[in-house]
């Protein structure tokens, strides 16, 4: 059942994903992959439990390193950064305000995005946003934001539909322990969400200074030497 629509499209054109998907046609393929993931049933049980949240990790997706709120996953040899948006969890608890998507990208050129919805494990309708930023002729920065989480990956264009499918599969299963988040973070003076993202992202592609610049807006970044928690 996985990615049936994507496979159907590829069979129609008689081409492989790597040769067919281009920057011009990318959004249509990503939307098809997202639609396919939205319709898939959620696994009945989560197999990864952390102090603040749990989620279902497909068998073909691996885990590399993690912190309290972030994890680096790997799929198809592509690293995926998974971030819990602590600020949104706290805001939803204390304030009755409409949730907005958090902009992590300073660059506005060559940025493409689309919104859609999925049903989470509780049957709630979650609005999410997919954003694509061109890194090179063959690489993109792919982000998925929704349901208290942001997923980020630098991926070859030809693998982007697979990566987005995995991001959505995991996002749909996520469950956050709200009281635990409040206990851990509500008394702290500040939460530097962007700093943690940059720290974790530097491990995904430490050589990609241009991508870090896109996220940070060109501001100096203090990168960690190691993180093995």
mmCIF file of C-alpha atoms in Angstrom:
data_model
loop_
_atom_site.group_PDB
_atom_site.id
_atom_site.type_symbol
_atom_site.label_atom_id
_atom_site.label_comp_id
_atom_site.label_asym_id
_atom_site.label_seq_id
_atom_site.Cartn_x
_atom_site.Cartn_y
_atom_site.Cartn_z
ATOM 1 C CA UNK A 1 0.000 0.000 0.000
ATOM 2 C CA UNK A 2 2.902 2.342 0.687
ATOM 3 C CA UNK A 3 3.291 5.132 -1.845
ATOM 4 C CA UNK A 4 0.899 3.462 -4.317
ATOM 5 C CA UNK A 5 0.032 6.752 -5.945
ATOM 6 C CA UNK A 6 3.692 7.647 -6.414
ATOM 7 C CA UNK A 7 4.451 4.265 -7.956
ATOM 8 C CA UNK A 8 1.450 4.597 -10.257
ATOM 9 C CA UNK A 9 2.660 7.966 -11.498
ATOM 10 C CA UNK A 10 6.127 6.610 -12.131
ATOM 11 C CA UNK A 11 4.773 3.607 -14.028
ATOM 12 C CA UNK A 12 2.673 5.864 -16.221
ATOM 13 C CA UNK A 13 5.704 7.813 -17.335
ATOM 14 C CA UNK A 14 7.961 4.742 -17.443
ATOM 15 C CA UNK A 15 10.690 6.593 -15.582
ATOM 16 C CA UNK A 16 12.380 6.214 -12.233
ATOM 17 C CA UNK A 17 11.807 8.730 -9.454
ATOM 18 C CA UNK A 18 15.366 10.003 -9.686
ATOM 19 C CA UNK A 19 15.098 10.787 -13.405
ATOM 20 C CA UNK A 20 11.507 12.041 -13.409
ATOM 21 C CA UNK A 21 11.257 14.293 -10.369
ATOM 22 C CA UNK A 22 12.597 17.765 -11.079
ATOM 23 C CA UNK A 23 12.318 21.062 -9.235
ATOM 24 C CA UNK A 24 9.493 22.037 -11.580
ATOM 25 C CA UNK A 25 7.484 18.865 -10.951
ATOM 26 C CA UNK A 26 8.539 18.343 -7.335
ATOM 27 C CA UNK A 27 5.512 19.845 -5.589
ATOM 28 C CA UNK A 28 3.024 17.636 -7.438
ATOM 29 C CA UNK A 29 4.971 14.532 -6.443
ATOM 30 C CA UNK A 30 5.291 15.681 -2.835
ATOM 31 C CA UNK A 31 1.558 16.376 -2.636
ATOM 32 C CA UNK A 32 0.826 12.908 -3.997
ATOM 33 C CA UNK A 33 3.174 11.320 -1.462
ATOM 34 C CA UNK A 34 1.619 13.369 1.355
ATOM 35 C CA UNK A 35 -1.878 12.326 0.304
ATOM 36 C CA UNK A 36 -0.802 8.688 0.297
ATOM 37 C CA UNK A 37 0.680 9.010 3.799
ATOM 38 C CA UNK A 38 -2.420 10.798 5.092
ATOM 39 C CA UNK A 39 -4.615 7.865 4.057
ATOM 40 C CA UNK A 40 -2.455 5.176 5.651
ATOM 41 C CA UNK A 41 -3.608 3.708 8.965
ATOM 42 C CA UNK A 42 -1.595 4.609 12.051
ATOM 43 C CA UNK A 43 0.203 1.762 13.795
ATOM 44 C CA UNK A 44 -1.852 0.708 16.847
ATOM 45 C CA UNK A 45 1.077 1.138 19.245
ATOM 46 C CA UNK A 46 4.018 3.515 19.478
ATOM 47 C CA UNK A 47 7.373 1.739 19.710
ATOM 48 C CA UNK A 48 9.532 4.703 20.803
ATOM 49 C CA UNK A 49 8.901 6.369 24.168
ATOM 50 C CA UNK A 50 10.792 9.403 25.482
ATOM 51 C CA UNK A 51 10.177 11.438 28.621
ATOM 52 C CA UNK A 52 8.209 14.130 26.778
ATOM 53 C CA UNK A 53 6.693 12.289 23.821
ATOM 54 C CA UNK A 54 6.280 8.967 22.030
ATOM 55 C CA UNK A 55 5.946 7.952 18.396
ATOM 56 C CA UNK A 56 5.891 5.024 15.994
ATOM 57 C CA UNK A 57 9.154 4.407 14.134
ATOM 58 C CA UNK A 58 8.802 2.315 10.944
ATOM 59 C CA UNK A 59 11.148 -0.677 10.761
ATOM 60 C CA UNK A 60 13.184 0.767 7.894
ATOM 61 C CA UNK A 61 13.817 4.070 9.724
ATOM 62 C CA UNK A 62 16.754 4.242 12.136
ATOM 63 C CA UNK A 63 17.736 6.503 15.053
ATOM 64 C CA UNK A 64 21.180 8.038 15.423
ATOM 65 C CA UNK A 65 21.338 10.530 18.321
ATOM 66 C CA UNK A 66 18.790 12.349 20.442
ATOM 67 C CA UNK A 67 18.310 14.995 23.094
ATOM 68 C CA UNK A 68 15.344 15.721 25.349
ATOM 69 C CA UNK A 69 13.337 17.335 22.542
ATOM 70 C CA UNK A 70 15.163 16.342 19.340
ATOM 71 C CA UNK A 71 16.117 13.170 17.503
ATOM 72 C CA UNK A 72 18.095 12.500 14.342
ATOM 73 C CA UNK A 73 16.469 9.725 12.321
ATOM 74 C CA UNK A 74 17.748 8.119 9.128
ATOM 75 C CA UNK A 75 15.808 6.828 6.117
ATOM 76 C CA UNK A 76 17.208 5.840 2.723
ATOM 77 C CA UNK A 77 20.609 7.098 3.957
ATOM 78 C CA UNK A 78 19.080 10.546 4.512
ATOM 79 C CA UNK A 79 19.193 12.100 7.991
ATOM 80 C CA UNK A 80 15.970 13.602 9.353
ATOM 81 C CA UNK A 81 15.905 16.006 12.291
ATOM 82 C CA UNK A 82 12.763 15.620 14.437
ATOM 83 C CA UNK A 83 12.096 18.513 16.844
ATOM 84 C CA UNK A 84 9.426 18.859 19.532
ATOM 85 C CA UNK A 85 8.118 22.449 19.532
ATOM 86 C CA UNK A 86 8.041 23.050 23.275
ATOM 87 C CA UNK A 87 6.898 26.635 22.811
ATOM 88 C CA UNK A 88 3.721 25.542 21.035
ATOM 89 C CA UNK A 89 2.938 22.959 23.725
ATOM 90 C CA UNK A 90 3.212 25.581 26.465
ATOM 91 C CA UNK A 91 1.313 28.213 24.468
ATOM 92 C CA UNK A 92 -1.595 25.844 23.858
ATOM 93 C CA UNK A 93 -1.786 25.189 27.595
ATOM 94 C CA UNK A 94 -1.770 28.794 28.811
ATOM 95 C CA UNK A 95 -3.113 30.820 25.884
ATOM 96 C CA UNK A 96 -6.180 30.491 23.684
ATOM 97 C CA UNK A 97 -4.509 31.616 20.472
ATOM 98 C CA UNK A 98 -4.438 30.264 16.953
ATOM 99 C CA UNK A 99 -1.306 28.270 16.272
ATOM 100 C CA UNK A 100 0.961 29.600 13.537
ATOM 101 C CA UNK A 101 3.751 27.877 11.681
ATOM 102 C CA UNK A 102 7.219 28.674 12.939
ATOM 103 C CA UNK A 103 9.524 30.074 10.260
ATOM 104 C CA UNK A 104 12.977 28.541 10.599
ATOM 105 C CA UNK A 105 14.204 29.761 7.227
ATOM 106 C CA UNK A 106 15.644 33.222 6.759
ATOM 107 C CA UNK A 107 15.744 32.838 2.989
ATOM 108 C CA UNK A 108 12.613 33.717 1.038
ATOM 109 C CA UNK A 109 13.830 33.081 -2.499
ATOM 110 C CA UNK A 110 13.270 29.654 -4.058
ATOM 111 C CA UNK A 111 11.070 28.678 -1.109
ATOM 112 C CA UNK A 112 7.970 26.662 -1.981
ATOM 113 C CA UNK A 113 5.346 25.332 0.429
ATOM 114 C CA UNK A 114 1.893 23.796 0.718
ATOM 115 C CA UNK A 115 -0.511 23.025 3.578
ATOM 116 C CA UNK A 116 -2.703 20.008 4.230
ATOM 117 C CA UNK A 117 -4.193 18.022 7.134
ATOM 118 C CA UNK A 118 -3.939 14.594 8.717
ATOM 119 C CA UNK A 119 -5.699 12.749 11.536
ATOM 120 C CA UNK A 120 -3.457 12.025 14.505
ATOM 121 C CA UNK A 121 -3.654 9.062 16.859
ATOM 122 C CA UNK A 122 -6.435 10.743 18.857
ATOM 123 C CA UNK A 123 -8.503 11.344 15.730
ATOM 124 C CA UNK A 124 -7.815 15.088 15.821
ATOM 125 C CA UNK A 125 -7.395 17.005 12.578
ATOM 126 C CA UNK A 126 -3.892 18.471 12.413
ATOM 127 C CA UNK A 127 -2.903 21.119 9.884
ATOM 128 C CA UNK A 128 0.640 20.784 8.644
ATOM 129 C CA UNK A 129 2.951 22.622 6.261
ATOM 130 C CA UNK A 130 5.551 21.228 3.882
ATOM 131 C CA UNK A 131 8.319 23.613 2.774
ATOM 132 C CA UNK A 132 10.993 23.097 0.143
ATOM 133 C CA UNK A 133 14.132 25.163 -0.322
ATOM 134 C CA UNK A 134 16.546 24.496 -3.172
ATOM 135 C CA UNK A 135 20.062 23.755 -1.911
ATOM 136 C CA UNK A 136 21.565 22.698 -5.250
ATOM 137 C CA UNK A 137 20.445 21.228 -8.564
ATOM 138 C CA UNK A 138 20.038 17.832 -6.914
ATOM 139 C CA UNK A 139 19.419 18.623 -3.216
ATOM 140 C CA UNK A 140 16.594 20.306 -1.317
ATOM 141 C CA UNK A 141 15.954 21.306 2.279
ATOM 142 C CA UNK A 142 12.631 19.627 3.108
ATOM 143 C CA UNK A 143 10.638 20.543 6.223
ATOM 144 C CA UNK A 144 7.361 19.278 7.652
ATOM 145 C CA UNK A 145 5.749 21.222 10.502
ATOM 146 C CA UNK A 146 2.593 20.257 12.369
ATOM 147 C CA UNK A 147 1.239 18.681 15.527
ATOM 148 C CA UNK A 148 3.924 20.148 17.849
ATOM 149 C CA UNK A 149 6.752 18.781 15.697
ATOM 150 C CA UNK A 150 9.071 19.942 12.949
ATOM 151 C CA UNK A 151 10.913 17.509 10.688
ATOM 152 C CA UNK A 152 13.872 18.717 8.622
ATOM 153 C CA UNK A 153 16.089 16.946 6.078
ATOM 154 C CA UNK A 154 18.582 17.685 3.342
ATOM 155 C CA UNK A 155 17.562 15.146 0.719
ATOM 156 C CA UNK A 156 18.222 14.336 -2.920
ATOM 157 C CA UNK A 157 15.248 15.410 -5.014
ATOM 158 C CA UNK A 158 14.726 11.841 -6.210
ATOM 159 C CA UNK A 159 14.283 10.600 -2.619
ATOM 160 C CA UNK A 160 12.182 13.505 -1.360
ATOM 161 C CA UNK A 161 8.824 11.737 -1.738
ATOM 162 C CA UNK A 162 10.093 8.790 0.323
ATOM 163 C CA UNK A 163 11.425 11.100 3.019
ATOM 164 C CA UNK A 164 8.218 13.133 3.225
ATOM 165 C CA UNK A 165 6.159 9.941 3.469
ATOM 166 C CA UNK A 166 8.249 8.773 6.428
ATOM 167 C CA UNK A 167 8.038 12.197 8.088
ATOM 168 C CA UNK A 168 4.245 12.153 7.869
ATOM 169 C CA UNK A 169 3.960 8.546 9.014
ATOM 170 C CA UNK A 170 5.876 9.415 12.174
ATOM 171 C CA UNK A 171 4.137 12.771 12.697
ATOM 172 C CA UNK A 172 0.694 11.153 12.612
ATOM 173 C CA UNK A 173 1.650 8.784 15.431
ATOM 174 C CA UNK A 174 3.249 11.341 17.777
ATOM 175 C CA UNK A 175 1.820 11.774 21.262
ATOM 176 C CA UNK A 176 3.075 14.528 23.572
ATOM 177 C CA UNK A 177 3.036 14.342 27.380
ATOM 178 C CA UNK A 178 1.837 17.896 27.989
ATOM 179 C CA UNK A 179 2.191 17.883 31.796
ATOM 180 C CA UNK A 180 5.753 16.560 31.500
ATOM 181 C CA UNK A 181 6.640 19.334 29.041
ATOM 182 C CA UNK A 182 5.198 21.972 31.367
ATOM 183 C CA UNK A 183 7.076 20.552 34.342
ATOM 184 C CA UNK A 184 10.343 20.548 32.425
ATOM 185 C CA UNK A 185 10.098 23.898 30.662
ATOM 186 C CA UNK A 186 7.434 26.279 31.974
ATOM 187 C CA UNK A 187 9.675 27.685 34.728
ATOM 188 C CA UNK A 188 12.653 28.328 32.452
ATOM 189 C CA UNK A 189 13.329 31.926 31.529
ATOM 190 C CA UNK A 190 13.581 31.228 27.806
ATOM 191 C CA UNK A 191 13.557 28.441 25.247
ATOM 192 C CA UNK A 192 15.984 28.928 22.379
ATOM 193 C CA UNK A 193 14.167 26.731 19.886
ATOM 194 C CA UNK A 194 16.213 27.911 16.897
ATOM 195 C CA UNK A 195 19.531 27.375 18.724
ATOM 196 C CA UNK A 196 18.700 23.746 19.498
ATOM 197 C CA UNK A 197 17.616 23.166 15.920
ATOM 198 C CA UNK A 198 20.883 24.600 14.638
ATOM 199 C CA UNK A 199 22.908 22.513 17.079
ATOM 200 C CA UNK A 200 21.228 19.286 16.003
ATOM 201 C CA UNK A 201 21.158 20.256 12.333
ATOM 202 C CA UNK A 202 24.923 20.793 12.324
ATOM 203 C CA UNK A 203 25.313 17.061 12.950
ATOM 204 C CA UNK A 204 23.180 16.186 9.942
ATOM 205 C CA UNK A 205 25.366 18.051 7.476
ATOM 206 C CA UNK A 206 28.245 19.894 9.142
ATOM 207 C CA UNK A 207 29.686 20.734 5.735
ATOM 208 C CA UNK A 208 26.516 22.523 4.604
ATOM 209 C CA UNK A 209 27.324 26.004 5.852
ATOM 210 C CA UNK A 210 25.051 27.559 3.255
ATOM 211 C CA UNK A 211 22.070 25.644 4.621
ATOM 212 C CA UNK A 212 22.867 26.722 8.174
ATOM 213 C CA UNK A 213 23.043 30.297 6.910
ATOM 214 C CA UNK A 214 19.572 29.891 5.386
ATOM 215 C CA UNK A 215 18.169 28.900 8.765
ATOM 216 C CA UNK A 216 20.075 31.352 10.918
ATOM 217 C CA UNK A 217 19.768 34.396 8.690
ATOM 218 C CA UNK A 218 23.532 34.709 8.444
ATOM 219 C CA UNK A 219 24.006 35.166 12.195
ATOM 220 C CA UNK A 220 27.071 33.598 13.864
ATOM 221 C CA UNK A 221 26.354 30.037 14.984
ATOM 222 C CA UNK A 222 28.033 28.271 17.896
ATOM 223 C CA UNK A 223 28.118 24.636 16.854
ATOM 224 C CA UNK A 224 28.498 21.788 19.354
ATOM 225 C CA UNK A 225 31.513 19.500 19.186
ATOM 226 C CA UNK A 226 29.520 16.371 19.944
ATOM 227 C CA UNK A 227 26.126 15.128 21.140
ATOM 228 C CA UNK A 228 25.690 11.506 22.037
ATOM 229 C CA UNK A 229 22.807 11.719 24.509
#
